């Protein structure tokens, strides 16, 4: 919309058109440009030719289950998150666990944990359905995971689902479960009122709404980026089921979703 001739005419000299992207490199940039300039059919043709390249890999799998390479990555990711989170325990002062919300001092362990979280994004076009966010979390947290939030173990990434300026959280902020029992808390890296990055330890009762965040929808990933992005794209992604009715997405919507997803990747797709 902002690139339309009408909008550019209205903004005149107050608009700036960015003609070159520095975010993606190699075949990620090739796929991005192909999709942008030549459309979906050309994008899928190029992807089929470059099934394995320097920084892109494609796996074609059955919709009956989550692709095996993704499952392997997920379990490895979960195991490492649990270990890295456990390493942060000793860097948090004992008195901090008694507070419902408190800023904790930065540490090498906490920095290493959040850098690891930021290194991987697992994206799905939809929350439900084949290869959806819900399926990912059922695999890692159990079939009834939404009813068993209190059982999400240490190292489970979580996402705030509402704006709560009183505790410094915005919709989409990602944190992690740390501690157990009465000392179970959420750890978040957030920006203070002075726009300084700080770490806060927050009692789960202070969050209005949150969800597991091993994976997220493409829509939720807007504004984020990671070294590695895994995109799960089932051939049913052109449609969704709402109120028992099948709704088909337009080709333009599909194009924008894929474009958003692949441009989250800095190094590997």
PDB file of C-alpha atoms in Angstrom, residues 9 12 21 31 34 55 66 72 75 95-97 101 112 164 168 178 183 210 219 231 234 238 241 247 253 259 263:
ATOM      1  CA  UNK A   9       2.239  11.238  -4.556  1.00  0.00           C
ATOM      2  CA  UNK A  12       5.890  13.500  -2.001  1.00  0.00           C
ATOM      3  CA  UNK A  21      18.060  -5.092   1.412  1.00  0.00           C
ATOM      4  CA  UNK A  31      14.566 -16.597  -3.172  1.00  0.00           C
ATOM      5  CA  UNK A  34      12.513 -14.086  -7.040  1.00  0.00           C
ATOM      6  CA  UNK A  55      22.193 -21.447   3.178  1.00  0.00           C
ATOM      7  CA  UNK A  66       5.964 -33.153  11.607  1.00  0.00           C
ATOM      8  CA  UNK A  72      15.241 -33.576  15.693  1.00  0.00           C
ATOM      9  CA  UNK A  75      14.196 -31.827  20.721  1.00  0.00           C
ATOM     10  CA  UNK A  95      16.082 -12.603  47.514  1.00  0.00           C
ATOM     11  CA  UNK A  96      14.915 -12.048  43.919  1.00  0.00           C
ATOM     12  CA  UNK A  97      12.826 -15.241  44.031  1.00  0.00           C
ATOM     13  CA  UNK A 101       8.560  -8.767  39.785  1.00  0.00           C
ATOM     14  CA  UNK A 112      23.995 -16.701  26.526  1.00  0.00           C
ATOM     15  CA  UNK A 164       1.167  -4.812  29.991  1.00  0.00           C
ATOM     16  CA  UNK A 168       7.183  -3.580  30.950  1.00  0.00           C
ATOM     17  CA  UNK A 178      12.831 -20.626  35.111  1.00  0.00           C
ATOM     18  CA  UNK A 183      10.016 -20.247  42.875  1.00  0.00           C
ATOM     19  CA  UNK A 210       0.708 -15.990  27.522  1.00  0.00           C
ATOM     20  CA  UNK A 219       2.180 -13.124  11.594  1.00  0.00           C
ATOM     21  CA  UNK A 231       9.453 -22.599   7.827  1.00  0.00           C
ATOM     22  CA  UNK A 234       2.009 -27.486   4.193  1.00  0.00           C
ATOM     23  CA  UNK A 238      -3.887 -21.623   1.151  1.00  0.00           C
ATOM     24  CA  UNK A 241     -11.123 -23.631   8.655  1.00  0.00           C
ATOM     25  CA  UNK A 247     -11.687 -20.151   3.697  1.00  0.00           C
ATOM     26  CA  UNK A 253      -1.696 -13.231   0.768  1.00  0.00           C
ATOM     27  CA  UNK A 259       8.045 -13.376   1.925  1.00  0.00           C
ATOM     28  CA  UNK A 263      13.120 -12.628   5.262  1.00  0.00           C
TER      29      UNK A 263
END
